[in-house]
Coordinates of C-alpha atoms in Angstrom, one line a residue:
X1107 CA 0.0 0.0 0.0
X1108 CA 1.4 3.5 -1.0
X1109 CA 1.5 6.5 1.4
X1110 CA -1.2 8.1 -0.8
X1111 CA -3.7 5.2 -0.1
X1112 CA -3.1 5.5 3.8
X1113 CA -5.5 7.8 5.5
X1114 CA -4.4 9.7 8.6
X1115 CA -7.1 11.3 10.9
X1116 CA -5.7 14.6 12.2
X1117 CA -7.6 15.8 15.5
X1118 CA -6.8 19.2 17.1
X1119 CA -9.0 22.1 18.2
X1120 CA -6.2 24.5 17.4
X1121 CA -6.6 25.4 13.8
X1122 CA -3.1 26.6 13.2
X1123 CA -1.6 23.3 14.8
X1124 CA -4.1 21.2 13.0
X1125 CA -3.1 22.9 9.6
X1126 CA 0.7 22.6 10.4
X1127 CA 0.3 18.7 11.0
X1128 CA -2.0 18.4 8.0
X1129 CA 0.5 20.0 5.7
X1130 CA 3.4 17.9 6.9
X1131 CA 1.5 14.7 6.5
X1132 CA 0.2 15.5 3.0
X1133 CA 3.7 16.6 1.9
X1134 CA 4.8 13.0 3.0
X1135 CA 2.2 11.6 0.7
X1136 CA -0.5 10.7 3.1
X1137 CA -4.2 11.2 2.7
X1138 CA -5.4 13.4 5.7
X1139 CA -8.8 14.0 7.2
X1140 CA -9.2 16.7 10.0
X1141 CA -11.4 16.7 13.1
X1142 CA -11.6 19.6 15.7
X1143 CA -13.5 17.8 18.6
X1144 CA -13.5 14.5 20.2
X1145 CA -16.9 13.5 19.1
X1146 CA -16.2 14.5 15.6
X1147 CA -13.1 12.4 15.7
X1148 CA -15.0 9.4 16.9
X1149 CA -17.7 9.9 14.1
X1150 CA -14.9 10.2 11.4
X1151 CA -13.0 7.2 12.8
X1152 CA -16.1 5.0 12.5
X1153 CA -16.8 6.3 9.0
X1154 CA -13.3 6.5 7.5
X1155 CA -11.4 3.8 9.5
X1156 CA -8.1 5.6 9.3
X1157 CA -4.8 3.7 9.8
X1158 CA -3.5 6.3 12.2
X1159 CA -5.2 8.9 14.4
X1160 CA -3.0 11.9 15.3
X1161 CA -4.8 12.9 18.6
X1162 CA -4.3 16.1 20.6
X1163 CA -5.0 15.5 24.3
X1164 CA -6.8 18.8 25.0
X1165 CA -10.1 19.1 23.1
X1166 CA -13.0 21.2 23.8
X1167 CA -15.6 18.5 24.5
X1168 CA -14.0 15.2 25.7
X1169 CA -10.3 14.8 26.4
X1170 CA -8.0 12.9 23.9
X1171 CA -7.3 10.4 26.6
X1172 CA -11.0 9.4 26.6
X1173 CA -11.1 9.6 22.8
X1174 CA -8.1 7.2 22.8
X1175 CA -9.7 4.8 25.2
X1176 CA -12.9 4.6 23.0
X1177 CA -10.8 4.2 19.7
X1178 CA -8.9 1.3 21.1
X1179 CA -11.9 -0.3 22.5
X1180 CA -13.9 -0.2 19.3
X1181 CA -11.1 -0.3 16.7
X1182 CA -8.1 -1.8 18.3
X1183 CA -6.2 -2.0 15.0
X1184 CA -6.2 1.9 14.5
X1185 CA -2.9 3.2 15.8
X1186 CA -3.1 6.4 18.0
X1187 CA -0.3 9.1 18.2
X1188 CA -1.2 11.4 21.0
X1189 CA 0.2 15.1 20.8
X1190 CA 0.1 17.9 23.3
X1191 CA 1.5 21.3 23.9
X1192 CA 0.2 21.5 27.4
X1193 CA 0.9 18.1 28.9
X1194 CA 4.6 17.7 28.2
X1195 CA 6.1 16.1 31.3
X1196 CA 7.3 12.5 31.6
X1197 CA 4.2 11.7 33.8
X1198 CA 2.0 13.1 31.1
X1199 CA 3.5 11.0 28.4
X1200 CA 3.4 7.9 30.7
X1201 CA -0.3 8.5 31.5
X1202 CA -1.0 8.7 27.7
X1203 CA 0.9 5.7 26.7
X1204 CA -0.7 3.7 29.6
X1205 CA -4.1 4.9 28.4
X1206 CA -3.7 3.1 25.1
X1207 CA -1.8 5.3 22.9
X1208 CA 0.8 3.8 20.6
X1209 CA 3.1 7.0 20.6
X1210 CA 3.4 10.4 22.3
X1211 CA 4.9 13.6 20.9
X1212 CA 5.0 17.1 22.5
X1213 CA 4.2 20.2 20.5
X1214 CA 5.6 22.1 18.7
X1215 CA 6.5 19.1 16.6
X1216 CA 9.2 19.1 13.8
X1217 CA 7.4 17.9 10.6
X1218 CA 10.1 15.3 10.0
X1219 CA 9.5 13.9 13.5
X1220 CA 5.8 13.7 13.1
X1221 CA 6.1 11.9 9.7
X1222 CA 8.8 9.5 11.1
X1223 CA 6.5 8.8 14.1
X1224 CA 3.6 8.1 11.9
X1225 CA 5.6 5.8 9.7
X1226 CA 7.0 4.0 12.8
X1227 CA 3.4 3.4 13.9
X1228 CA 2.4 2.1 10.4
X1229 CA 5.3 -0.3 10.5
X1230 CA 4.3 -1.4 13.9
X1231 CA 0.7 -1.9 12.6
X1232 CA 1.9 -3.9 9.7
X1233 CA 4.0 -6.2 12.0
X1234 CA 0.9 -6.7 14.2
X1235 CA -1.2 -7.5 11.1
X1236 CA 1.3 -10.0 10.0
X1237 CA 1.5 -11.5 13.5
X1238 CA -2.3 -11.6 13.6
X1239 CA -2.6 -13.4 10.2
X1240 CA 0.3 -15.7 11.2
X1241 CA -1.5 -16.6 14.4
X1242 CA -4.8 -17.2 12.4
X1243 CA -2.8 -19.3 10.0
X1244 CA -1.0 -21.1 12.8
X1245 CA -4.3 -21.9 14.4
X1246 CA -5.6 -23.3 11.1
X1247 CA -2.4 -25.3 10.6
X1248 CA -2.6 -26.5 14.2
X1249 CA -6.3 -27.6 13.7
X1250 CA -5.2 -29.3 10.4
X1251 CA -2.3 -31.0 12.0
X1252 CA -4.4 -32.0 15.0
X1253 CA -6.9 -33.6 12.6
X1254 CA -4.0 -35.3 10.6
X1255 CA -2.5 -36.6 14.0
X1256 CA -5.8 -37.9 15.1
X1257 CA -6.3 -39.7 11.8
X1258 CA -2.8 -41.1 11.9
X1259 CA -3.5 -42.1 15.6
X1260 CA -6.6 -43.8 14.7
X1261 CA -4.8 -45.6 11.9
X1262 CA -1.9 -46.5 14.2
X1263 CA -4.6 -47.9 16.7
X1264 CA -6.1 -50.0 13.9
X1265 CA -2.6 -51.3 12.8
X1266 CA -1.8 -52.2 16.5
X1267 CA -5.1 -54.0 16.7
X1268 CA -4.4 -55.8 13.5
X1269 CA -0.9 -56.6 14.6
X1270 CA -2.1 -58.0 17.9
X1271 CA -4.6 -60.2 16.1
X1272 CA -1.8 -61.3 13.7
X1273 CA 0.5 -62.0 16.7
X1274 CA -2.4 -63.9 18.5
X1275 CA -2.9 -66.0 15.3
X1276 CA 0.9 -66.6 15.0
X1277 CA 1.0 -67.7 18.7
X1278 CA -1.9 -70.0 18.1
X1279 CA -0.2 -71.4 15.0
X1280 CA 2.9 -72.0 16.9
X1281 CA 1.1 -73.7 19.7
X1282 CA -0.7 -75.9 17.2
X1283 CA 2.8 -76.6 15.4
X1284 CA 4.3 -77.6 18.7
X1285 CA 1.4 -80.0 19.6
X1286 CA 1.6 -81.3 16.0
X1287 CA 5.3 -82.2 16.6
X1288 CA 4.5 -83.8 20.0
X1289 CA 1.5 -85.8 18.7
X1290 CA 3.5 -86.8 15.5
X1291 CA 6.1 -88.3 17.6
X1292 CA 3.8 -90.4 19.8
X1293 CA 1.0 -91.2 17.3
X1294 CA 2.8 -93.9 15.3
X1295 CA 3.7 -96.1 18.3
X1296 CA 0.3 -95.3 20.0
X1297 CA -1.8 -96.1 16.9
X1298 CA 0.2 -99.3 16.4
X1299 CA -0.7 -100.5 19.8
X1300 CA -4.4 -99.4 19.2
X1301 CA -4.4 -101.2 15.8
X1302 CA -3.4 -104.5 17.5
X1303 CA -5.8 -103.9 20.3
X1304 CA -8.8 -102.9 18.3
X1305 CA -8.2 -105.5 15.7
X1306 CA -7.8 -108.4 18.0
X1307 CA -10.8 -107.2 20.2
X1308 CA -12.9 -107.1 17.0
X1309 CA -12.0 -110.6 16.1
X1310 CA -12.6 -111.9 19.6
X1311 CA -16.0 -110.2 19.7
X1312 CA -16.9 -111.8 16.4
X1313 CA -15.8 -115.3 17.5
X1314 CA -16.9 -115.4 21.1
X1315 CA -19.9 -117.7 21.9
X1316 CA -19.9 -117.0 25.7
X1317 CA -22.2 -113.9 26.3
X1318 CA -20.1 -112.9 29.2
X1319 CA -16.9 -113.0 27.1
X1320 CA -18.6 -111.0 24.5
X1321 CA -19.6 -108.4 27.0
X1322 CA -16.0 -108.1 28.4
X1323 CA -14.7 -107.8 24.9
X1324 CA -17.3 -105.1 24.1
X1325 CA -16.2 -103.2 27.2
X1326 CA -12.6 -103.4 26.3
X1327 CA -13.3 -102.5 22.6
X1328 CA -15.2 -99.3 23.7
X1329 CA -12.2 -98.3 25.9
X1330 CA -9.9 -98.9 23.0
X1331 CA -12.2 -96.9 20.7
X1332 CA -12.0 -94.0 23.1
X1333 CA -8.3 -94.1 23.0
X1334 CA -8.5 -94.0 19.2
X1335 CA -10.7 -91.0 19.4
X1336 CA -8.3 -89.3 21.8
X1337 CA -5.5 -89.7 19.2
X1338 CA -7.9 -88.3 16.6
X1339 CA -8.6 -85.3 18.7
X1340 CA -4.9 -84.6 19.2
X1341 CA -4.3 -84.9 15.4
X1342 CA -7.3 -82.8 14.7
X1343 CA -6.5 -79.7 16.6
X1344 CA -2.7 -80.1 15.7
X1345 CA -4.0 -79.9 12.1
X1346 CA -1.4 -82.4 10.9
X1347 CA -4.0 -85.1 9.9
X1348 CA -6.4 -84.0 7.2
X1349 CA -10.1 -84.2 7.8
X1350 CA -12.3 -86.1 5.4
X1351 CA -14.2 -82.9 4.4
X1352 CA -17.3 -83.1 2.2
X1353 CA -20.6 -81.3 1.6
X1354 CA -22.7 -81.5 4.7
X1355 CA -26.4 -80.7 4.9
X1356 CA -26.7 -79.1 8.4
X1357 CA -30.5 -79.7 8.6
X1358 CA -30.0 -83.4 8.1
X1359 CA -27.0 -83.4 10.4
X1360 CA -28.9 -81.8 13.3
X1361 CA -32.0 -84.0 12.7
X1362 CA -29.8 -86.9 13.0
X1363 CA -28.0 -85.8 16.2
X1364 CA -30.7 -83.9 18.1
X1365 CA -31.9 -87.1 20.0
X1366 CA -28.2 -87.8 21.0
X1367 CA -27.8 -84.2 22.2
X1368 CA -31.0 -84.5 24.3
X1369 CA -29.9 -87.8 25.8
X1370 CA -26.4 -86.4 26.5
X1371 CA -27.6 -83.2 28.1
X1372 CA -30.3 -84.7 30.3
X1373 CA -33.8 -83.6 31.3
X1374 CA -32.7 -80.5 33.2
X1375 CA -31.4 -78.7 30.2
X1376 CA -33.8 -77.2 27.7
X1377 CA -32.4 -77.6 24.1
X1378 CA -33.4 -75.6 21.0
X1379 CA -32.0 -76.3 17.6
X1380 CA -32.5 -73.6 14.8
X1381 CA -31.3 -74.0 11.3
X1382 CA -31.9 -71.2 8.8
X1383 CA -34.3 -72.4 6.1
X1384 CA -32.7 -73.4 2.6
X1385 CA -29.2 -73.1 4.0
X1386 CA -26.6 -74.4 1.5
X1387 CA -24.4 -77.2 2.6
X1388 CA -21.2 -76.5 4.3
X1389 CA -17.7 -78.0 3.8
X1390 CA -16.9 -80.2 6.9
X1391 CA -16.1 -83.6 8.2
X1392 CA -19.4 -84.7 9.3
X1393 CA -18.3 -87.0 12.0
X1394 CA -15.9 -84.5 13.5
X1395 CA -18.4 -81.7 13.4
X1396 CA -21.0 -83.8 15.2
X1397 CA -18.4 -84.6 17.9
X1398 CA -17.4 -81.0 18.1
X1399 CA -21.1 -79.8 18.6
X1400 CA -21.6 -82.6 21.1
X1401 CA -18.5 -81.5 23.0
X1402 CA -19.6 -77.9 23.1
X1403 CA -23.1 -78.9 24.3
X1404 CA -21.7 -80.9 27.1
X1405 CA -19.3 -78.1 28.0
X1406 CA -22.3 -75.7 28.2
X1407 CA -24.1 -78.1 30.4
X1408 CA -21.1 -78.3 32.8
X1409 CA -21.0 -74.6 33.0
X1410 CA -24.6 -74.3 34.3
X1411 CA -25.3 -73.9 38.0
X1412 CA -26.9 -77.1 39.2
X1413 CA -26.9 -78.6 35.7
X1414 CA -30.1 -76.6 34.8
X1415 CA -30.3 -74.1 32.1
X1416 CA -30.9 -73.5 28.3
X1417 CA -28.8 -74.4 25.4
X1418 CA -29.5 -73.0 21.9
X1419 CA -27.8 -74.2 18.8
X1420 CA -28.2 -71.8 15.7
X1421 CA -27.0 -72.3 12.2
X1422 CA -27.3 -69.2 10.1
X1423 CA -25.5 -66.8 7.8
X1424 CA -25.4 -64.1 10.4
X1425 CA -21.7 -63.9 11.1
X1426 CA -19.9 -61.0 13.0
X1427 CA -17.4 -59.1 10.7
X1428 CA -14.5 -59.7 13.2
X1429 CA -14.8 -63.5 12.7
X1430 CA -14.3 -63.0 8.9
X1431 CA -11.3 -60.8 9.0
X1432 CA -8.9 -63.8 9.2
X1433 CA -10.7 -65.7 6.3
X1434 CA -10.5 -65.3 2.5
X1435 CA -13.6 -63.8 0.8
X1436 CA -16.5 -66.3 0.3
X1437 CA -19.7 -67.4 1.7
X1438 CA -19.7 -68.7 5.3
X1439 CA -22.3 -70.1 7.8
X1440 CA -22.1 -69.6 11.6
X1441 CA -22.9 -72.4 14.0
X1442 CA -23.4 -71.0 17.5
X1443 CA -23.8 -73.0 20.5
X1444 CA -25.2 -70.6 23.2
X1445 CA -25.8 -71.2 26.9
X1446 CA -27.0 -69.2 29.9
X1447 CA -24.3 -70.6 32.2
X1448 CA -21.7 -68.9 34.3
X1449 CA -19.7 -67.5 31.4
X1450 CA -16.0 -66.9 31.1
X1451 CA -13.6 -64.2 32.2
X1452 CA -11.6 -62.4 29.4
X1453 CA -8.4 -64.3 30.5
X1454 CA -10.2 -67.7 30.1
X1455 CA -11.6 -66.7 26.8
X1456 CA -8.1 -65.8 25.5
X1457 CA -6.9 -69.2 26.4
X1458 CA -9.9 -71.4 25.8
X1459 CA -8.6 -72.8 22.5
X1460 CA -5.1 -73.6 23.9
X1461 CA -4.4 -77.4 23.9
X1462 CA -4.8 -79.0 27.4
X1463 CA -6.2 -75.8 29.0
X1464 CA -9.3 -76.5 31.1
X1465 CA -11.1 -74.9 34.0
X1466 CA -12.6 -78.3 35.1
X1467 CA -11.4 -80.1 38.1
X1468 CA -8.6 -82.8 37.8
X1469 CA -10.0 -85.8 36.1
X1470 CA -13.0 -84.1 34.7
X1471 CA -11.6 -82.8 31.4
X1472 CA -8.6 -83.2 29.1
X1473 CA -8.5 -79.7 27.7
X1474 CA -8.8 -81.0 24.2
X1475 CA -12.4 -80.3 23.4
X1476 CA -12.3 -76.7 22.4
X1477 CA -8.8 -77.2 20.8
X1478 CA -10.4 -79.9 18.7
X1479 CA -13.3 -77.5 17.7
X1480 CA -10.8 -74.9 16.5
X1481 CA -8.7 -77.3 14.7
X1482 CA -11.7 -78.9 12.9
X1483 CA -13.0 -75.4 11.9
X1484 CA -9.6 -74.3 10.6
X1485 CA -8.9 -77.4 8.6
X1486 CA -12.3 -77.1 6.9
X1487 CA -11.4 -73.6 5.8
X1488 CA -13.2 -71.7 8.5
X1489 CA -12.5 -70.6 12.0
X1490 CA -13.9 -70.6 15.6
X1491 CA -14.4 -67.8 18.1
X1492 CA -15.9 -67.3 21.5
X1493 CA -18.2 -64.6 22.9
X1494 CA -18.5 -64.7 26.7
X1495 CA -19.1 -62.5 29.7
X1496 CA -18.8 -63.7 33.3
X1497 CA -22.2 -64.4 34.6
X1498 CA -23.9 -63.9 31.2
X1499 CA -23.3 -67.2 29.5
X1500 CA -21.1 -68.2 26.5
X1501 CA -21.5 -68.6 22.9
X1502 CA -19.0 -70.7 20.9
X1503 CA -19.1 -70.1 17.2
X1504 CA -17.9 -72.4 14.4
X1505 CA -17.6 -70.6 11.0
X1506 CA -17.6 -72.9 8.1
X1507 CA -17.5 -72.3 4.3
X1508 CA -20.6 -72.7 2.3
X1509 CA -20.4 -75.1 -0.7
X1510 CA -23.0 -75.7 -3.5
X1511 CA -21.7 -79.1 -4.4
X1512 CA -23.8 -82.2 -3.7
X1513 CA -22.6 -84.7 -1.1
X1514 CA -22.2 -88.3 -2.6
X1515 CA -23.4 -90.8 -0.3
X1516 CA -21.6 -94.2 -0.7
X1517 CA -23.1 -97.3 0.9
X1518 CA -20.5 -99.2 3.0
X1519 CA -19.5 -102.6 1.7
X1520 CA -20.8 -105.5 3.7
X1521 CA -17.5 -107.2 4.7
X1522 CA -19.3 -110.3 5.7
X1523 CA -20.1 -110.9 2.1
X1524 CA -16.6 -110.0 0.8
X1525 CA -15.3 -112.6 -1.7
X1526 CA -12.6 -114.8 -0.5
X1527 CA -9.6 -115.0 -3.0
X1528 CA -6.3 -116.6 -3.3
X1529 CA -4.1 -113.5 -4.3
X1530 CA -0.8 -113.0 -2.7
X1531 CA -0.3 -110.0 -0.5
X1532 CA 3.1 -108.8 0.8
X1533 CA 2.7 -107.3 4.4
X1534 CA 5.6 -105.1 5.6
X1535 CA 5.5 -103.7 9.2
X1536 CA 8.2 -103.5 11.8
X1537 CA 5.5 -103.9 14.6
X1538 CA 5.2 -107.6 15.3
X1539 CA 1.7 -107.3 16.9
X1540 CA 0.3 -105.4 13.9
X1541 CA 2.1 -107.6 11.5
X1542 CA 0.7 -110.7 13.1
X1543 CA -2.9 -109.3 13.2
X1544 CA -2.9 -108.4 9.5
X1545 CA -1.2 -111.6 8.5
X1546 CA -3.7 -113.8 10.4
X1547 CA -6.7 -111.8 9.4
X1548 CA -5.9 -111.7 5.6
X1549 CA -4.9 -115.5 5.8
X1550 CA -8.2 -116.2 7.4
X1551 CA -10.2 -114.6 4.7
X1552 CA -8.4 -116.5 2.0
X1553 CA -5.3 -114.6 0.8
X1554 CA -1.8 -115.9 0.7
X1555 CA 0.4 -113.7 2.9
X1556 CA 4.1 -113.0 2.8
X1557 CA 5.2 -111.0 5.9
X1558 CA 8.4 -108.8 6.3
X1559 CA 9.6 -107.0 9.4
X1560 CA 11.2 -104.2 7.4
X1561 CA 11.9 -102.7 4.0
X1562 CA 15.0 -104.7 3.3
X1563 CA 13.4 -108.0 4.1
X1564 CA 10.4 -107.1 1.9
X1565 CA 12.8 -106.3 -1.0
X1566 CA 14.6 -109.6 -0.6
X1567 CA 11.2 -111.4 -0.8
X1568 CA 10.4 -109.8 -4.1
X1569 CA 13.4 -111.5 -5.6
X1570 CA 11.6 -114.9 -5.2
X1571 CA 7.9 -113.9 -5.3
X1572 CA 5.5 -111.6 -7.3
X1573 CA 2.7 -110.5 -5.0
X1574 CA -0.5 -109.1 -6.3
X1575 CA -0.6 -106.2 -3.7
X1576 CA 1.9 -104.8 -1.2
X1577 CA 0.6 -103.6 2.2
X1578 CA 3.3 -101.5 3.8
X1579 CA 3.7 -99.5 6.9
X1580 CA 5.1 -95.9 6.3
X1581 CA 7.4 -95.2 9.3
X1582 CA 9.9 -98.0 9.6
X1583 CA 13.6 -98.2 10.5
X1584 CA 16.0 -98.5 7.6
X1585 CA 14.2 -98.3 4.3
X1586 CA 10.8 -96.7 5.2
X1587 CA 7.5 -97.4 3.4
X1588 CA 8.3 -94.6 0.8
X1589 CA 11.8 -96.2 -0.1
X1590 CA 10.2 -99.6 -0.5
X1591 CA 7.5 -98.2 -2.6
X1592 CA 9.8 -96.5 -5.0
X1593 CA 11.9 -99.7 -5.4
X1594 CA 8.9 -101.8 -5.9
X1595 CA 7.5 -99.4 -8.6
X1596 CA 10.9 -99.6 -10.3
X1597 CA 10.8 -103.3 -10.5
X1598 CA 7.1 -103.9 -10.9
X1599 CA 5.3 -100.7 -12.2
X1600 CA 1.9 -102.2 -12.1
X1601 CA 1.6 -103.7 -8.8
X1602 CA -0.8 -101.8 -6.4
X1603 CA 0.5 -100.5 -3.0
X1604 CA -1.5 -99.8 0.0
X1605 CA 0.0 -97.9 2.9
X1606 CA -1.2 -98.1 6.5
X1607 CA 0.3 -95.8 9.0
X1608 CA -0.2 -94.3 12.4
X1609 CA 2.1 -91.5 11.5
X1610 CA 0.5 -88.1 12.1
X1611 CA 1.7 -85.7 9.4
X1612 CA -0.5 -86.1 6.4
X1613 CA 1.5 -83.5 4.5
X1614 CA 4.7 -85.5 5.1
X1615 CA 3.0 -88.7 3.8
X1616 CA 1.7 -87.1 0.7
X1617 CA 5.1 -85.5 -0.1
X1618 CA 6.7 -88.9 0.2
X1619 CA 4.2 -91.2 -1.5
X1620 CA 1.9 -88.8 -3.4
X1621 CA -1.5 -90.3 -4.1
X1622 CA -0.8 -93.7 -3.1
X1623 CA -3.9 -95.1 -1.1
X1624 CA -3.5 -94.9 2.7
X1625 CA -5.3 -96.8 5.5
X1626 CA -4.8 -94.9 8.7
X1627 CA -4.2 -96.8 12.0
X1628 CA -5.9 -97.8 14.0
X1629 CA -8.2 -99.7 11.6
X1630 CA -10.7 -102.5 12.0
X1631 CA -10.3 -105.8 10.1
X1632 CA -13.4 -105.0 8.1
X1633 CA -11.8 -101.7 6.8
X1634 CA -8.6 -103.5 5.9
X1635 CA -10.5 -106.2 4.0
X1636 CA -12.5 -103.5 2.0
X1637 CA -9.4 -101.5 1.2
X1638 CA -7.5 -104.6 0.1
X1639 CA -10.5 -105.9 -2.1
X1640 CA -11.0 -102.5 -3.7
X1641 CA -7.3 -102.2 -4.9
X1642 CA -7.2 -105.8 -6.1
X1643 CA -10.4 -105.2 -8.1
X1644 CA -8.9 -102.0 -9.5
X1645 CA -11.8 -99.8 -8.0

């Protein structure tokens, strides 16, 4: 802005003094308006909004001190330069400055001094305007920065939350891996024992004529069967053994197991089962899914005070978004087992899926039930999660993928009518009890059996015999089942090979033997007979 564009209001009741100041300011290039009284000065200040008011203190109506106070109150950005020929002492100047004036000159005033003082006030005004604009801009920047920081903080909180979920998933995966290694190490020997026990008990039960002996064998068989299921539970939640997933109709599944649920829960528990109409099939292992739901229902019953309460099982597409965050895009169904029991604390909820964790008294629970539920859901491509609050009951949710495929029901073969044949079968197993069981049973139903205790012995037998089928254990000392299979295929490419194994890691088996048929231990003699006949017939 040029000096000509700057308006100065010159206030003085003395005409000569007013003229002198007006002339000096105009010569300096300023535009000047005059006022002879205090009230006239206030009126023109409101009308013209001058940059500077050169204000004499002694006026005929009100004093310049009062005019200054009004100016600063109404228009604080107007600069005030007070002048006086009467009030010239240091106290007078102090009083004027403390009353709000921005400068003070005593008259007579040298023209150059007046112009310099006005220009100094204009510079001061310009600096104040810049500071004011800077403060306004700074406030705006602070607001914008605050919003940016709030957005960044929210994003950070979300990332931390996602990281915690990822870390929790990693910890859970590491736990499962550790248990997988543990169970893989013991499963082979344990399943060999169970194979011999289950197989021989099955044969005793079939042959026994004494009803008491049949009953004792039945009791022992059920105990061995529970041991087999315990191993299956360990392998399920460790996720080293694949489930036999297939399309499952939940309406049919619940219709088939509702009576079992009611019997297991007892008359003091009210059970409600709700399946959403026209719900597509889900991908699951039906046997393991039934066992998981039964375990959840029994857990809910045990959590009820006095064993009395209400359990609701709901299958629907209503799934909380948090449960889907860890799953790939797709269609899912939620199976919720709800109870009005005692509920869980947050600490218990966070550990509920941990293997061997249980809140039940010693001897009342293995801590495998919920771990199995989680393992079954994850293997089927879904997940499991818990919603619970102490005193308000618990809901355990199993999330499973929907599938529009149709389940193929296969009628089981009646082993009692299986054809007896005279084919030669080579049996290879390092466990003498299992080897004896398989050899005796296959011989009993008509096959010619060659038995070998390890891979080396099996390969030596092949030098002098040509079996129609090789039945081999996978995990053996020396040459394992995979080594034997590769050498047999090299010598006899067309001979069928059936593996039977109690080894836990399905991925390791597939890596070693590919798509070669596998009969998992423990198996019953009838299952063995069906598998052997199927391979020999080329099915």
